[in-house]
mmCIF file of C-alpha atoms and ligand atoms in Angstrom:
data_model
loop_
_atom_site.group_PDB
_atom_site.id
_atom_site.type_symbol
_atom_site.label_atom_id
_atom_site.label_comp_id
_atom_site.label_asym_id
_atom_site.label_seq_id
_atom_site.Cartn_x
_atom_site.Cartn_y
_atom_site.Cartn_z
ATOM 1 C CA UNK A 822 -54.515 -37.577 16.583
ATOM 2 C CA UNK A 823 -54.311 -34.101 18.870
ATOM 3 C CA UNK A 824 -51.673 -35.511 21.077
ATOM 4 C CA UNK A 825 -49.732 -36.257 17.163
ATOM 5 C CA UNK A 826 -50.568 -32.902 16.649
ATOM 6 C CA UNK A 827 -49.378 -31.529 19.740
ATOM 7 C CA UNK A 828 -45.925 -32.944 19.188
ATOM 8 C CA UNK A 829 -45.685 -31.552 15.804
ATOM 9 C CA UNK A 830 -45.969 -28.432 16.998
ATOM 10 C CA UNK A 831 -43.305 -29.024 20.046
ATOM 11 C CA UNK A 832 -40.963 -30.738 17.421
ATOM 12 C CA UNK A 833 -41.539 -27.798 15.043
ATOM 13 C CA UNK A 834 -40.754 -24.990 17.758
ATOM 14 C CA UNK A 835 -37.702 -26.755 18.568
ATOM 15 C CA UNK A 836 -36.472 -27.127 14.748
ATOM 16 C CA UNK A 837 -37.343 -22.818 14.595
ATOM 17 C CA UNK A 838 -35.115 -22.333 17.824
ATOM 18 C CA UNK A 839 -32.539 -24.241 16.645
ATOM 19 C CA UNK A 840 -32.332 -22.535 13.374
ATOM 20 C CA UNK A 841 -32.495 -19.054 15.341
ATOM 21 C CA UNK A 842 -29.735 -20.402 17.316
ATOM 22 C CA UNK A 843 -27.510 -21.240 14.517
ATOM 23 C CA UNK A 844 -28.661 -18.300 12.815
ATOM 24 C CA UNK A 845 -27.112 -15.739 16.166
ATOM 25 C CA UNK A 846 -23.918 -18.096 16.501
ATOM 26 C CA UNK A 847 -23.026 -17.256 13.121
ATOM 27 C CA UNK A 848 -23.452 -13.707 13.342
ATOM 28 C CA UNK A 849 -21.510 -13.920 16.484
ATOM 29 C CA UNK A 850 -18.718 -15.868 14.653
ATOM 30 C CA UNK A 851 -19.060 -12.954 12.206
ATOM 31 C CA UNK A 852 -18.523 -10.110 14.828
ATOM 32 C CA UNK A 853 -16.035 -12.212 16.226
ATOM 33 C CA UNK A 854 -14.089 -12.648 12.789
ATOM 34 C CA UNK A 855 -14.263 -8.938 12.305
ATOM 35 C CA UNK A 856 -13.115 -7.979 15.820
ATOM 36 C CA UNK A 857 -10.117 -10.256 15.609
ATOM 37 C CA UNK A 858 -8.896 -8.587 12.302
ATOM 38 C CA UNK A 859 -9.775 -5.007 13.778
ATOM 39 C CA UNK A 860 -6.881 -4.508 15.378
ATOM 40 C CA UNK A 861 -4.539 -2.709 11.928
ATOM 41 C CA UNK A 862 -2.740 -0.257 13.998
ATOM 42 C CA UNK A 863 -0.085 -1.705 12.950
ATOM 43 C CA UNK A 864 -0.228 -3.127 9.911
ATOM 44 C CA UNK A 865 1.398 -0.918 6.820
ATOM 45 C CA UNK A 866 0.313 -1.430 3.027
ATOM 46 C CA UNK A 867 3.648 -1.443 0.978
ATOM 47 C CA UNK A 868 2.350 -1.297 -2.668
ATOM 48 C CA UNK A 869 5.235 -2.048 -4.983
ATOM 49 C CA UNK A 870 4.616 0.164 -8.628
ATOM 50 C CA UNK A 871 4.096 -1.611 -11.575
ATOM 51 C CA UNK A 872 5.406 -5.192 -12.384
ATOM 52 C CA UNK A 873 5.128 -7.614 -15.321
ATOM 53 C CA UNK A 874 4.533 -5.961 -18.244
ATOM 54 C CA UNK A 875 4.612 -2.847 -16.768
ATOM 55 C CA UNK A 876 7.981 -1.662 -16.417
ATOM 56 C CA UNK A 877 7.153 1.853 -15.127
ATOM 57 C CA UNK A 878 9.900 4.699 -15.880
ATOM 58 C CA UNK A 879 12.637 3.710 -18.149
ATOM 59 C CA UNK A 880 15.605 5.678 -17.183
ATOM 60 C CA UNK A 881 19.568 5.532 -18.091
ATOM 61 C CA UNK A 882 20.695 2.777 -20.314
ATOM 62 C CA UNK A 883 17.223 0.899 -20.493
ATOM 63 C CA UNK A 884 16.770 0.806 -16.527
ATOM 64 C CA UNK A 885 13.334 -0.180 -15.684
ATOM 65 C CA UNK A 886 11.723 1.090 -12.143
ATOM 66 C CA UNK A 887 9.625 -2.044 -12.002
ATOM 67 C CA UNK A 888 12.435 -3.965 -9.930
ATOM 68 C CA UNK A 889 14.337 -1.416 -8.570
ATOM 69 C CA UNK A 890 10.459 -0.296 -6.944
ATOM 70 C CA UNK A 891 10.290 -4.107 -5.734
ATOM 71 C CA UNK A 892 14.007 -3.870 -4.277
ATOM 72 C CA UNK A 893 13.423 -1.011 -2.222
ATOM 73 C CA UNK A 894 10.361 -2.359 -1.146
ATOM 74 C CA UNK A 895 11.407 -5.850 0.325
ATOM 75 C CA UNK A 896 14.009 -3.703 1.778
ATOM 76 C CA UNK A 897 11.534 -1.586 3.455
ATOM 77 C CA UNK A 898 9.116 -4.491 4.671
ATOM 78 C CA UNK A 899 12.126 -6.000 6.650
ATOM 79 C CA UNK A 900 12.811 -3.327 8.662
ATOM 80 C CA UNK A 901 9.071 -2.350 9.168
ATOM 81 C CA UNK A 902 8.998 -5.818 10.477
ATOM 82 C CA UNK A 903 11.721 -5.427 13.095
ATOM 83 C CA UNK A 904 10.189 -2.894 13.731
ATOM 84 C CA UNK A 905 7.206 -4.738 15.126
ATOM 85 C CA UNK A 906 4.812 -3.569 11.847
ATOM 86 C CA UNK A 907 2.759 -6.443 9.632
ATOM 87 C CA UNK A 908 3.182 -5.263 6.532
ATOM 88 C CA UNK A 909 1.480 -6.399 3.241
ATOM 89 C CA UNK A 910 2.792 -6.321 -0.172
ATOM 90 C CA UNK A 911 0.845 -5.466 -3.097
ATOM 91 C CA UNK A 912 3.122 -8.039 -5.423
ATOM 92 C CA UNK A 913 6.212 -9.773 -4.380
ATOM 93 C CA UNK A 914 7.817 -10.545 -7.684
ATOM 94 C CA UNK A 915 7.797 -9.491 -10.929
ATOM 95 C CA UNK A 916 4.217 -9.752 -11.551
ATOM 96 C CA UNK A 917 1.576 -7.219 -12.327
ATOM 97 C CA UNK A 918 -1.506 -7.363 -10.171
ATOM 98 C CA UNK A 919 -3.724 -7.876 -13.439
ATOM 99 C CA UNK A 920 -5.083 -11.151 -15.342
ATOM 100 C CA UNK A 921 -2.987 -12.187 -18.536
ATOM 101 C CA UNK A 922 -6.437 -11.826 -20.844
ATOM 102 C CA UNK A 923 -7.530 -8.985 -19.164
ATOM 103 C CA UNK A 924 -8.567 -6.204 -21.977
ATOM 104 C CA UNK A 925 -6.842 -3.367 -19.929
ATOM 105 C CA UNK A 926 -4.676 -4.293 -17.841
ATOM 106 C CA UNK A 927 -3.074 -1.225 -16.303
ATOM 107 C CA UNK A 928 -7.072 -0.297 -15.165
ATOM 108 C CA UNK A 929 -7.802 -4.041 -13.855
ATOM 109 C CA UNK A 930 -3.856 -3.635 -11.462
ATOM 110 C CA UNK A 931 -4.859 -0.195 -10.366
ATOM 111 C CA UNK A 932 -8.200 -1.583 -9.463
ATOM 112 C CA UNK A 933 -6.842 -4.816 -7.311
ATOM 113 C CA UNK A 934 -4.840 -2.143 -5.617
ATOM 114 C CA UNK A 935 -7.102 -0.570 -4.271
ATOM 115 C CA UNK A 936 -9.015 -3.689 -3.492
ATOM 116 C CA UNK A 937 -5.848 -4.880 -1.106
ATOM 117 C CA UNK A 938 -5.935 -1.727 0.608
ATOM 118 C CA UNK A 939 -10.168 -2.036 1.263
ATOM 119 C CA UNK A 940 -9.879 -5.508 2.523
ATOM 120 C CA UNK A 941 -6.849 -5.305 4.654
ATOM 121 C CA UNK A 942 -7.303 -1.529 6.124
ATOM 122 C CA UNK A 943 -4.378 -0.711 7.150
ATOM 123 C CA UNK A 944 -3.145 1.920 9.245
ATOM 124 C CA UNK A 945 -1.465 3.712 6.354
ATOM 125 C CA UNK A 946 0.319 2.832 3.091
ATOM 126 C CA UNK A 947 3.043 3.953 0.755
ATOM 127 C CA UNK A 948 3.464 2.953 -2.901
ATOM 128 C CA UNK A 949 6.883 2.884 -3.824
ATOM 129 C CA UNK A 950 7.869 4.533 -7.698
ATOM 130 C CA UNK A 951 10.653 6.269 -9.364
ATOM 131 C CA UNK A 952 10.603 9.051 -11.130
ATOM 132 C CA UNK A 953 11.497 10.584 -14.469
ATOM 133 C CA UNK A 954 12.134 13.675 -16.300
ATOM 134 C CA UNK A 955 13.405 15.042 -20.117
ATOM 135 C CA UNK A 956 15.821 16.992 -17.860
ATOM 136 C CA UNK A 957 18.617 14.577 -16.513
ATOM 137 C CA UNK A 958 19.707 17.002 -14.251
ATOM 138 C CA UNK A 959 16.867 16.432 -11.950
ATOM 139 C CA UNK A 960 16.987 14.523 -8.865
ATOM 140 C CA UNK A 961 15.899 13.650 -5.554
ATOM 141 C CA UNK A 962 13.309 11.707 -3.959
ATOM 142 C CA UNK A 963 9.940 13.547 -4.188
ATOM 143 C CA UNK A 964 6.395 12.098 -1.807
ATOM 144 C CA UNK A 965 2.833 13.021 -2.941
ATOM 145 C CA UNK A 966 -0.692 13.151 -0.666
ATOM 146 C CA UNK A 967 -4.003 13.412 -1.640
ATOM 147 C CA UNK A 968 -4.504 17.469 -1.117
ATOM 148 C CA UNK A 969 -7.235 17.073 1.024
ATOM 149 C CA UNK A 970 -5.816 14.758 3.561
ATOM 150 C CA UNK A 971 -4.694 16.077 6.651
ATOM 151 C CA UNK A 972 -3.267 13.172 7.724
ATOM 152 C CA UNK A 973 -1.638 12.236 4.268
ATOM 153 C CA UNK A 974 -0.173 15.831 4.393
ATOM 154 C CA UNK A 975 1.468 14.718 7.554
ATOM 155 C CA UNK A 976 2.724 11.350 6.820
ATOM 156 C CA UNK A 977 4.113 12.771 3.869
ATOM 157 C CA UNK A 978 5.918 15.684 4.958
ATOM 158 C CA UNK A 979 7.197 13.238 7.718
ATOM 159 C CA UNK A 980 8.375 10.761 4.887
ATOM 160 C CA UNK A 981 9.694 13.238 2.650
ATOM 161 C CA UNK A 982 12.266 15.062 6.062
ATOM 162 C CA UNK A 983 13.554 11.500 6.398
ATOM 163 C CA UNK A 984 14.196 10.945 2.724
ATOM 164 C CA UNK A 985 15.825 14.511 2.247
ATOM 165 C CA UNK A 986 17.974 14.209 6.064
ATOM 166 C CA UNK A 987 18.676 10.318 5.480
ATOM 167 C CA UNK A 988 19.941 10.289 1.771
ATOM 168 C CA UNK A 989 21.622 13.930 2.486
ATOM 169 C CA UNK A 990 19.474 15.733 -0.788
ATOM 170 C CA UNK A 991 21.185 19.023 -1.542
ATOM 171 C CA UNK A 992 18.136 20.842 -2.896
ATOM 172 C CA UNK A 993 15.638 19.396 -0.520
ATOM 173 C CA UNK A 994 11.951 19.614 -1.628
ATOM 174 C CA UNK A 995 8.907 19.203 -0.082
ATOM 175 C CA UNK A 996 5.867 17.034 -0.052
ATOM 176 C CA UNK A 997 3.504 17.998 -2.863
ATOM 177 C CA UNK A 998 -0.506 17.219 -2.922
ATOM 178 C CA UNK A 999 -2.169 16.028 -5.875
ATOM 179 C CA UNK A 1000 -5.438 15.381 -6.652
ATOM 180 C CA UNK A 1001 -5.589 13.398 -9.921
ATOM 181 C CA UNK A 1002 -3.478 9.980 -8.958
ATOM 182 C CA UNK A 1003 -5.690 7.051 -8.903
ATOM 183 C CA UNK A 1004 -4.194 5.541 -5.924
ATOM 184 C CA UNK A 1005 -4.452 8.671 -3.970
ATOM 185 C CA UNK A 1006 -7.731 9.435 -5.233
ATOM 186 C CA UNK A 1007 -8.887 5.866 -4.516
ATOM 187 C CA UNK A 1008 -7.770 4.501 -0.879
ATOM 188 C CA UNK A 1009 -9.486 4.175 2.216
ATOM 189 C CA UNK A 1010 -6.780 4.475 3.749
ATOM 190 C CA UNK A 1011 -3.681 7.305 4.064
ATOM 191 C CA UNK A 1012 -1.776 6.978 1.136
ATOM 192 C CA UNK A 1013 1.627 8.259 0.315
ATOM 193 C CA UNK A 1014 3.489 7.985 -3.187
ATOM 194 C CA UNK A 1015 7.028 7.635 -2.726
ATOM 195 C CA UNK A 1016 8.863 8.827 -5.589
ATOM 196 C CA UNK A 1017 12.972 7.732 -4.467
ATOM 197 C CA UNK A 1018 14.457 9.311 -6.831
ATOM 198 C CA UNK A 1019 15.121 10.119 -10.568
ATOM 199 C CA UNK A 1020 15.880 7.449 -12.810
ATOM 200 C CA UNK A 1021 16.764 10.067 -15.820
ATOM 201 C CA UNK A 1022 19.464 11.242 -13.317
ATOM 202 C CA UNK A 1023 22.930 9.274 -14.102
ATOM 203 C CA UNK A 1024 23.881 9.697 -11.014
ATOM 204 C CA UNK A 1025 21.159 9.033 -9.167
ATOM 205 C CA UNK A 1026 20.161 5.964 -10.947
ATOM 206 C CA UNK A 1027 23.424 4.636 -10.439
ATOM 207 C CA UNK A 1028 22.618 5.316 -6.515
ATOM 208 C CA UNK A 1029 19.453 3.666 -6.603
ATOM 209 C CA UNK A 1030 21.009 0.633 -7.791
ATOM 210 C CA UNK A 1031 22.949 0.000 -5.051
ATOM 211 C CA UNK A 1032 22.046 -1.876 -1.878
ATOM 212 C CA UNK A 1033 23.384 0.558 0.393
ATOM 213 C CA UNK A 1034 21.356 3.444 -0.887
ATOM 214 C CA UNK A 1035 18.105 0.942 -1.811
ATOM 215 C CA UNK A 1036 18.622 0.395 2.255
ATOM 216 C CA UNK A 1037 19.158 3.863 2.975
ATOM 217 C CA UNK A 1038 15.474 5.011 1.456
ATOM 218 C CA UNK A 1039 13.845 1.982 2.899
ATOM 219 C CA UNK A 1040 15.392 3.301 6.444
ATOM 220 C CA UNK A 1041 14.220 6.662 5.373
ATOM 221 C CA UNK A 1042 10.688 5.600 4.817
ATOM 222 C CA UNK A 1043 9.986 3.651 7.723
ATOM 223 C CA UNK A 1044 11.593 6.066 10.321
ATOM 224 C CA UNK A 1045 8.892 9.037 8.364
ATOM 225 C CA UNK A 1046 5.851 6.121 8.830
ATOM 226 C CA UNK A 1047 7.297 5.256 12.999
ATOM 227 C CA UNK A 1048 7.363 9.076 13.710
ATOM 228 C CA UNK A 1049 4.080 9.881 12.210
ATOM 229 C CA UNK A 1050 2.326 6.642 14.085
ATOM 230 C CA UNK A 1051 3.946 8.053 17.471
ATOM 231 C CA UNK A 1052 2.292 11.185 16.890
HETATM 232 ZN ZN1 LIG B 1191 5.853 4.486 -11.098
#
């Protein structure tokens, strides 16, 4: 009866080490997982505006800056990628980031945004968009920060030299802050908005059809994000 005894207790200190055992291998594994996903330094967000049934900007003749967004932005990932970047899309195709029966949408894609950008951390990101105005004389490619980044200040003044050298802008402008866009408001991580360019603008829309200039801002872009990581 006491030698039973004694074993039970033997057999039940070995079941409790066992279990602590399993308990600090899993945490390990844990650390582990976390450590081998730490390393972002390199990886860029590319968040392509709007998709599905949100078509963004309409501009000249019905043109919608949904896929001219997700053009620039596959153009962009390539050469990030030569570049030696990973780089992570928001959307790939013409999709919206939302569920068909969700009641709102828009709030629910803004939302899984911002969700990419929290899980993956990258090092920085930049959500592509065009712009629009009542005034289809303006143009030009225009980048917003949050206002109280530092750093998005500087990625974006970066970006926006680039855009203004690379697509030769006669009446350059110059990064602007903002404090009220969601996605700026919202990251974890720098955040720039690239606006390319103005798709009220005949001419420019025109432009921003094209390959060559869809390449040309995608080069712009990525030599703004290489100088500001070098810095
Ligand atoms: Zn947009």
């Amino acid at each position: 009866m006491n030698y039973m005894k004694g074993y039970g207790m033997e057999f039940l200190m070995a079941c409790l080490l066992l279990v602590s055992f399993l308990i600090l291998s899993k945490q390990a594994a844990q650390v582990a997982g976390t450590m081998s996903t730490a390393d972002n330094s390199r990886t860029v967000l590319v968040d392509v505006g709007h998709g599905g049934a949100d078509p963004g900007m309409i501009g000249v003749g019905g043109l919608e800056e949904k896929g001219i967004n997700l053009q620039i932005a596959v153009k962009l990932k390539a050469i990030l990628e030569e570049k030696g970047y990973t780089v992570v899309m928001t959307r790939e195709e013409d999709k919206g980031l939302y569920d068909e029966d969700s009641r709102n949408q828009k709030a629910q894609d803004m939302q899984r945004r911002i969700a990419i950008i929290k899980e993956c951390r990258p090092v920085l990101c930049v959500s592509i968009h065009q712009n629009s105005y009542q005034d289809s004389e303006v143009y030009g490619p225009q980048v917003f920060y949050y206002e109280d980044s530092a750093q998005g200040k500087e990625l974006g003044e970066l970006i926006q030299k680039e855009l203004n050298t690379g697509l030769e802008v006669a009446r350059p402008r110059v990064a602007k802050g903002n404090k009220t866009y969601y996605l700026l408001k919202r990251s974890e991580s720098v955040l720039n908005i690239v606006e390319c360019g103005f798709l009220t603008n005949p001419k420019e829309a025109e432009l921003l059809q094209t390959e060559e200039y869809q390449k040309k801002v995608a080069e712009a872009v990525a030599k703004g994000i290489d100088a500001y990581l070098k810095e």
